[in-house]
Amino acid sequence: MSRVILEVERVTKAFGGLLAVNDVSFQMHEGEILGLIGPNGAGKTTLFNLINGVYKPTKGHIRFRGEDITGLPPYEVVKKGLARTHQIVRPLNEMTVLENVVVGACFGADNLGLEPAARVAEEVLEFVGLADFHETLAGKLNLAQKKRLEVARALAAQPKLLLLDEVLAGLNPAEVERMLGVIRKIREQGISILMIEHIMQAIMSLSDRIVVLNFGQKLAEGTPEEVASDPRVIEAYLGDPEMAKKILEEEA
Amino acid sequence: MKLLSRPFFWLIVAVTLLYALLPYLGGNITLRETLVLSAIYIILAANLNLMIGYTGYVNFGSIVFFGLGGYLTLWLIASHHWGLYPAVLFAGLVTSLLAFLLGFGVLRLRGAYFALATIGINEAVKDFVANFEPWGGAEGIFLPFTAFKAMGGPAKALWTVYLLIVLVMGLSLLLTYLVKRSKFGLGLFAIREDEDAAMVLGVKTPLYKTLAYSLSAFLPAVAGGLYFFKNGSVIPDEAFNLHLSIEAIVMVMLGGQGTVTGSAVGAFLYERLRGLLLTLPGLSNFHLVIAGALLLLIILFAPGGLMGWLYRVWPRLRRVLE
Amino acid sequence: MPEILASVLDGLLIGLVYGLAAIGLTLIFGVMDVVNLAHGAVIALGMFAVYFLFESGIHPYLGLVIVAAIGLAFGVFVYLIAVRPIIDGPPLMTLLATFSVSMVIIGVGTALWSTSPYNVDFPVKTLNLFGYTVTSARLVAALAAVLVTAFLYTFLYRTTLGKAVRAVANNREAAELMGIPSQQILALAFGIGTALAMLSGALIATLFPFTILSGGIYELKSFVASVLGGLGNPTGALFGGVILGLIEGAVAPFIKVSWTNVIEFVIFVLILLFFPTGLFGGRR
């Protein structure tokens, strides 16, 4: 097994009396794609926010490439080589697509100047398939393009680990395929990926391993096969009839 | 950036020279007094643009920098016999440093809360100065006549100060242009669009905002020092005139927030309009009404201001006019 | 010692009037997230309204009812012209829009009435309250402020319309889904906020001389009081006003009046920095 890139150790986040994330631990290895699934409100996005420093954990530690990054602000975390996308896309609307990605490159792990950052941005836009939109204002893109812009901005930061928060949600099947291609290409570059996803088929086929959250706690962890056949996981999803139906369909 | 090869840089130089030479060559004092106000407005608007247009934080009390600069300068000259040059530089640096320290606090506030705090700061400083005996309380500070003597007599001193104010105007435009084309500026624009997203993208938002705030204090403070030196006195109500800082917002919005050209053109046009209204019989009392109505019209119908409109009509203009 | 107690009592009474003004400001913020920068100008309008009513022979206290009606209508008008078109835009825009309204009001006021002081000159008695001397005008102003506040609370909590206002304040989209016409409610709330500002101005005009610019200082006091109580929280704003009045009363015997403003603004900025949701919890 290769080296551990991310270690989440007994992390807890309380909002008032509510434990959004409760004593969650797991590890990720270099080059791995780890899927993070769970019913709505299970604490997945909160966990992302804890890992990249948007929130400070109430308890526990987060280590990235052997270094304790617990409580570092997001702008320090990204400079360590840990970038993320947002579930609800957050383009810098009044700036062009290129400028959006240049921001990612400028303030990312390599702390580039404007001109090298522009070169990186052009490469990344080519990579995600937005090369024709350099001068378009980001606010004018459609949802699928905005999702790819989110990925491009994060990639431009030259991360070692990428957190993808539902990059497939809201896309039509063709767009999903296209995004899956992008994700596979990212992995081929040796970048580790931690992803939240609701589209079961996609996450089951992409992930090396899966962590399941429920009510803020880790419910299960293992290969997609192990997790899919875990009775506790099925039970958790059966609470959500839609999801149970989906799983049954996909299993069939 | 190869500054010398940029047409916009030369445009700034040309405008600055025009302001400097037009009244100077003909020795036209009336024109000088008109242009000095216009130059001050451009300084205030351009530096305010760093906050409003670039960073997206509405500073309602930006005039506090201008006033503090004026007070510090006149106090150093009148009470400590400093020369004008070291006094305005020192005033600028101290004001900028104060803004930096204050910035870390108030810039944690967002939106309306920040706007309210900036009003509070200006009013607190004004009331403090009005009660502060070493600075003359409500009577303010008067310059001794000898201060002008050191500069070759009042007539010569006024011309020198005029040229200095025009220089500060040129520097303000140059500064906002350089910031806009820099990595720092890119970070500020990201903050304006979405502060949380900018933070996740790696922009050190607390530091960047504070630097922008501090930077936007320096040249207005220097200008305040020069302006009140030229007046020979400074009183709290003139130095910390909240209305002037709101008018500066109108200028930025009128020209188009976020653009260097817009802040300058907005300030220039506003000064012309104000001058026109003040001289027209029967309208002199209405300049505030017209400014208010103008602001409302811009907000409701042209939030991008003049430049926003021009960019829409001629998109290619974006490449030439910053 | 009795001197300071008398001064604190005075502060308490005027503080209730500050509180009334602050409720107007905080109500508008609470319902529609708009900080009304025309608040001070409207307070000044209230002062002039009661002055002209008094000059035309209407007793100031009777004039209050008329002032409230004018305020309501004026507020709805301002909302429709300046706020409604941009209510869903960035907060900066509503700040600037209400400020532009303030500029227009003050500009017109200055042109019509100059900036020299006016005075509602009606006979004032002094009363003995718990052994302390207060002026009848101050007592009546405080009582009026309490009455208006009680009236407002009855409206907000006991009437269908008032409940609709609270529903919109709580969650505009949800209220719309329940069939509440939110735009009309927002206009009404802006009207009420404006009416409260004018009323407080009218009450202040019975106590002190005023100019068209006098609203500014009370606008700032309203900000301080609302922020003390938590922006968006009417009860908090009332308490904020009382605290402000008490502070003014308590320090008045010891320092020059002009220093109280410095103290208030410093408190204001500190509260914003360290208790941004106020001492009693605001809406954010």
Tab-separated table of C-alpha atoms in Angstrom, chain A:
chain	number	residue	atom	x	y	z
A	1	MET	CA	0.000	0.000	0.000
A	2	SER	CA	1.228	3.488	-0.824
A	3	ARG	CA	1.626	6.275	1.693
A	4	VAL	CA	-1.225	7.797	3.662
A	5	ILE	CA	-2.160	11.187	2.192
A	6	LEU	CA	-5.089	12.139	4.432
A	7	GLU	CA	-5.852	11.034	7.939
A	8	VAL	CA	-9.082	12.056	9.644
A	9	GLU	CA	-8.818	11.146	13.296
A	10	ARG	CA	-11.859	11.117	15.590
A	11	VAL	CA	-13.215	14.367	14.168
A	12	THR	CA	-16.307	15.874	15.748
A	13	LYS	CA	-18.175	19.054	14.853
A	14	ALA	CA	-20.974	20.375	17.007
A	15	PHE	CA	-23.293	23.219	15.982
A	16	GLY	CA	-24.878	24.178	19.270
A	17	GLY	CA	-26.250	20.884	20.545
A	18	LEU	CA	-26.296	19.217	17.136
A	19	LEU	CA	-23.445	16.849	16.297
A	20	ALA	CA	-23.127	17.314	12.544
A	21	VAL	CA	-20.047	15.107	12.459
A	22	ASN	CA	-19.525	12.706	15.311
A	23	ASP	CA	-16.216	10.993	16.003
A	24	VAL	CA	-15.383	10.147	12.397
A	25	SER	CA	-12.038	8.546	11.488
A	26	PHE	CA	-10.662	7.259	8.209
A	27	GLN	CA	-7.508	7.241	6.130
A	28	MET	CA	-6.812	7.818	2.469
A	29	HIS	CA	-3.816	6.606	0.468
A	30	GLU	CA	-1.959	8.384	-2.310
A	31	GLY	CA	-3.525	7.854	-5.714
A	32	GLU	CA	-6.762	6.572	-4.249
A	33	ILE	CA	-10.316	7.587	-5.101
A	34	LEU	CA	-12.351	7.465	-1.914
A	35	GLY	CA	-16.118	7.846	-2.170
A	36	LEU	CA	-18.060	9.478	0.638
A	37	ILE	CA	-21.730	8.582	0.641
A	38	GLY	CA	-24.659	8.814	2.987
A	39	PRO	CA	-28.247	10.035	3.135
A	40	ASN	CA	-28.974	13.776	2.985
A	41	GLY	CA	-27.906	15.519	6.158
A	42	ALA	CA	-25.416	12.795	7.053
A	43	GLY	CA	-22.648	15.389	7.464
A	44	LYS	CA	-20.709	14.826	4.249
A	45	THR	CA	-20.317	18.455	3.227
A	46	THR	CA	-19.622	19.418	6.840
A	47	LEU	CA	-16.792	16.893	6.820
A	48	PHE	CA	-15.400	18.541	3.668
A	49	ASN	CA	-15.631	21.904	5.364
A	50	LEU	CA	-13.705	20.498	8.312
A	51	ILE	CA	-11.010	18.976	6.131
A	52	ASN	CA	-10.344	22.121	4.110
A	53	GLY	CA	-10.575	24.468	7.080
A	54	VAL	CA	-13.879	26.278	6.486
A	55	TYR	CA	-14.899	24.991	9.939
A	56	LYS	CA	-12.702	24.151	12.890
A	57	PRO	CA	-13.367	20.709	14.358
A	58	THR	CA	-14.791	20.707	17.873
A	59	LYS	CA	-12.612	17.674	18.563
A	60	GLY	CA	-10.159	15.524	16.647
A	61	HIS	CA	-7.346	15.986	14.167
A	62	ILE	CA	-6.836	16.161	10.435
A	63	ARG	CA	-3.449	15.262	8.987
A	64	PHE	CA	-2.494	15.867	5.386
A	65	ARG	CA	0.700	14.242	4.078
A	66	GLY	CA	1.843	13.679	7.628
A	67	GLU	CA	1.264	17.300	8.714
A	68	ASP	CA	-1.400	18.323	11.221
A	69	ILE	CA	-3.630	20.821	9.396
A	70	THR	CA	-6.408	20.939	12.002
A	71	GLY	CA	-7.786	24.458	12.285
A	72	LEU	CA	-5.721	25.952	9.462
A	73	PRO	CA	-7.757	28.496	7.481
A	74	PRO	CA	-8.854	27.364	3.969
A	75	TYR	CA	-6.339	29.614	2.210
A	76	GLU	CA	-3.484	27.865	4.044
A	77	VAL	CA	-4.923	24.416	3.404
A	78	VAL	CA	-5.093	24.933	-0.349
A	79	LYS	CA	-1.445	26.014	-0.362
A	80	LYS	CA	-0.541	22.649	1.191
A	81	GLY	CA	-1.976	20.955	-1.903
A	82	LEU	CA	-5.570	20.221	-0.881
A	83	ALA	CA	-8.203	21.818	-3.139
A	84	ARG	CA	-11.974	21.424	-3.296
A	85	THR	CA	-15.102	22.151	-5.295
A	86	HIS	CA	-18.456	23.287	-3.922
A	87	GLN	CA	-21.686	21.373	-4.088
A	88	ILE	CA	-23.493	24.588	-4.951
A	89	VAL	CA	-21.248	26.101	-7.596
A	90	ARG	CA	-19.673	29.402	-6.657
A	91	PRO	CA	-18.294	30.989	-9.809
A	92	LEU	CA	-16.892	34.498	-9.526
A	93	ASN	CA	-19.730	35.729	-11.723
A	94	GLU	CA	-18.474	39.065	-12.988
A	95	MET	CA	-15.051	37.675	-13.878
A	96	THR	CA	-14.213	35.740	-17.024
A	97	VAL	CA	-13.819	31.971	-17.011
A	98	LEU	CA	-10.089	32.398	-17.543
A	99	GLU	CA	-9.801	34.868	-14.657
A	100	ASN	CA	-11.664	32.448	-12.399
A	101	VAL	CA	-9.142	29.737	-13.096
A	102	VAL	CA	-6.199	32.139	-12.880
A	103	VAL	CA	-7.343	32.911	-9.321
A	104	GLY	CA	-7.118	29.208	-8.571
A	105	ALA	CA	-3.644	28.960	-10.085
A	106	CYS	CA	-2.305	32.170	-8.528
A	107	PHE	CA	-3.314	31.358	-4.988
A	108	GLY	CA	-2.862	27.601	-5.115
A	109	ALA	CA	-0.064	25.311	-3.991
A	110	ASP	CA	2.553	26.797	-6.327
A	111	ASN	CA	1.735	30.427	-5.543
A	112	LEU	CA	2.272	31.409	-9.169
A	113	GLY	CA	2.634	34.875	-10.643
A	114	LEU	CA	-0.005	36.162	-13.048
A	115	GLU	CA	1.682	35.078	-16.278
A	116	PRO	CA	2.602	31.490	-15.353
A	117	ALA	CA	-0.828	31.224	-13.723
A	118	ALA	CA	-2.469	32.213	-17.014
A	119	ARG	CA	-0.569	29.427	-18.778
A	120	VAL	CA	-1.641	26.875	-16.167
A	121	ALA	CA	-5.217	28.136	-16.407
A	122	GLU	CA	-5.259	27.667	-20.173
A	123	GLU	CA	-4.000	24.108	-19.833
A	124	VAL	CA	-6.565	23.273	-17.176
A	125	LEU	CA	-9.433	24.789	-19.167
A	126	GLU	CA	-8.359	22.670	-22.134
A	127	PHE	CA	-8.260	19.645	-19.811
A	128	VAL	CA	-11.851	20.069	-18.562
A	129	GLY	CA	-13.159	21.088	-21.973
A	130	LEU	CA	-13.806	24.783	-21.426
A	131	ALA	CA	-11.120	26.023	-23.825
A	132	ASP	CA	-13.679	27.877	-25.949
A	133	PHE	CA	-14.989	29.945	-23.055
A	134	HIS	CA	-11.922	31.927	-21.896
A	135	GLU	CA	-13.514	35.325	-22.264
A	136	THR	CA	-17.049	34.368	-21.200
A	137	LEU	CA	-18.216	35.821	-17.896
A	138	ALA	CA	-18.452	32.929	-15.458
A	139	GLY	CA	-21.989	33.893	-14.454
A	140	LYS	CA	-23.153	33.275	-18.029
A	141	LEU	CA	-22.157	29.587	-18.133
A	142	ASN	CA	-24.750	26.838	-17.821
A	143	LEU	CA	-24.751	24.505	-14.817
A	144	ALA	CA	-22.680	21.747	-16.424
A	145	GLN	CA	-20.077	24.293	-17.503
A	146	LYS	CA	-20.062	25.881	-14.049
A	147	LYS	CA	-19.415	22.467	-12.515
A	148	ARG	CA	-16.466	21.975	-14.846
A	149	LEU	CA	-15.276	25.471	-13.987
A	150	GLU	CA	-15.340	24.512	-10.291
A	151	VAL	CA	-13.176	21.491	-11.082
A	152	ALA	CA	-10.855	23.574	-13.262
A	153	ARG	CA	-10.315	26.179	-10.533
A	154	ALA	CA	-9.511	23.494	-8.005
A	155	LEU	CA	-7.164	21.711	-10.400
A	156	ALA	CA	-5.364	24.934	-11.241
A	157	ALA	CA	-4.241	25.049	-7.611
A	158	GLN	CA	-2.017	22.020	-8.420
A	159	PRO	CA	-3.437	19.875	-5.629
A	160	LYS	CA	-2.190	16.507	-4.411
A	161	LEU	CA	-5.670	15.777	-3.079
A	162	LEU	CA	-8.911	16.996	-4.597
A	163	LEU	CA	-12.228	17.097	-2.728
A	164	LEU	CA	-15.153	16.886	-5.162
A	165	ASP	CA	-18.540	17.745	-3.675
A	166	GLU	CA	-21.305	16.359	-5.906
A	167	VAL	CA	-19.810	17.410	-9.218
A	168	LEU	CA	-22.304	15.161	-11.012
A	169	ALA	CA	-25.476	16.456	-9.361
A	170	GLY	CA	-27.879	18.143	-11.740
A	171	LEU	CA	-26.106	16.989	-14.889
A	172	ASN	CA	-27.799	15.062	-17.713
A	173	PRO	CA	-26.441	11.597	-18.618
A	174	ALA	CA	-24.194	12.893	-21.413
A	175	GLU	CA	-22.746	15.554	-19.128
A	176	VAL	CA	-22.247	12.957	-16.384
A	177	GLU	CA	-20.247	10.791	-18.785
A	178	ARG	CA	-18.122	13.754	-19.753
A	179	MET	CA	-17.419	14.649	-16.127
A	180	LEU	CA	-16.575	11.023	-15.302
A	181	GLY	CA	-14.001	11.156	-18.089
A	182	VAL	CA	-12.491	14.265	-16.529
A	183	ILE	CA	-12.332	12.622	-13.099
A	184	ARG	CA	-10.588	9.536	-14.501
A	185	LYS	CA	-8.065	11.748	-16.276
A	186	ILE	CA	-7.400	13.596	-13.031
A	187	ARG	CA	-6.678	10.310	-11.296
A	188	GLU	CA	-4.316	9.310	-14.106
A	189	GLN	CA	-2.284	12.378	-13.232
A	190	GLY	CA	-1.708	10.871	-9.802
A	191	ILE	CA	-4.020	13.194	-7.918
A	192	SER	CA	-5.921	11.548	-5.055
A	193	ILE	CA	-9.658	12.213	-4.992
A	194	LEU	CA	-12.151	12.286	-2.143
A	195	MET	CA	-15.635	12.637	-3.562
A	196	ILE	CA	-19.165	13.036	-2.310
A	197	GLU	CA	-21.739	11.710	-4.722
A	198	HIS	CA	-25.376	10.686	-4.774
A	199	ILE	CA	-25.300	8.952	-8.139
A	200	MET	CA	-24.607	5.442	-6.841
A	201	GLN	CA	-23.628	3.806	-10.080
A	202	ALA	CA	-20.991	6.452	-10.741
A	203	ILE	CA	-19.450	6.393	-7.302
A	204	MET	CA	-19.495	2.603	-7.109
A	205	SER	CA	-17.639	2.299	-10.407
A	206	LEU	CA	-15.131	5.109	-9.747
A	207	SER	CA	-14.172	4.583	-6.110
A	208	ASP	CA	-11.470	2.288	-4.815
A	209	ARG	CA	-13.038	2.397	-1.400
A	210	ILE	CA	-16.130	3.971	0.118
A	211	VAL	CA	-16.894	5.547	3.487
A	212	VAL	CA	-20.551	5.724	4.506
A	213	LEU	CA	-21.775	8.420	6.867
A	214	ASN	CA	-25.120	8.413	8.633
A	215	PHE	CA	-26.310	10.944	11.201
A	216	GLY	CA	-22.780	12.324	11.398
A	217	GLN	CA	-21.213	8.987	12.223
A	218	LYS	CA	-19.187	6.580	10.148
A	219	LEU	CA	-21.465	3.669	9.387
A	220	ALA	CA	-19.246	1.557	7.184
A	221	GLU	CA	-16.025	1.565	5.201
A	222	GLY	CA	-14.698	-0.773	2.540
A	223	THR	CA	-14.650	-1.637	-1.140
A	224	PRO	CA	-17.791	-0.756	-3.121
A	225	GLU	CA	-18.855	-4.424	-3.012
A	226	GLU	CA	-18.402	-4.709	0.731
A	227	VAL	CA	-20.291	-1.494	1.383
A	228	ALA	CA	-23.136	-2.304	-0.986
A	229	SER	CA	-23.762	-5.622	0.724
A	230	ASP	CA	-23.451	-4.259	4.255
A	231	PRO	CA	-26.873	-4.667	5.907
A	232	ARG	CA	-26.412	-1.496	8.006
A	233	VAL	CA	-25.836	0.566	4.868
A	234	ILE	CA	-28.885	-0.863	3.168
A	235	GLU	CA	-30.910	-0.138	6.266
A	236	ALA	CA	-29.666	3.435	6.416
A	237	TYR	CA	-30.667	3.978	2.824
A	238	LEU	CA	-33.972	2.193	3.223
A	239	GLY	CA	-34.891	5.076	5.482
A	240	ASP	CA	-34.760	7.029	2.243
A	241	PRO	CA	-37.129	5.145	-0.118
A	242	GLU	CA	-35.874	6.959	-3.229
A	243	MET	CA	-32.347	5.882	-2.524
A	244	ALA	CA	-33.344	2.317	-1.729
A	245	LYS	CA	-35.099	2.096	-5.065
A	246	LYS	CA	-32.021	3.402	-6.832
A	247	ILE	CA	-29.757	0.904	-5.131
A	248	LEU	CA	-32.086	-1.954	-6.018
A	249	GLU	CA	-32.204	-0.839	-9.621
A	250	GLU	CA	-28.471	-0.545	-9.838
A	251	GLU	CA	-27.865	-3.855	-8.128
A	252	ALA	CA	-30.144	-5.545	-10.647
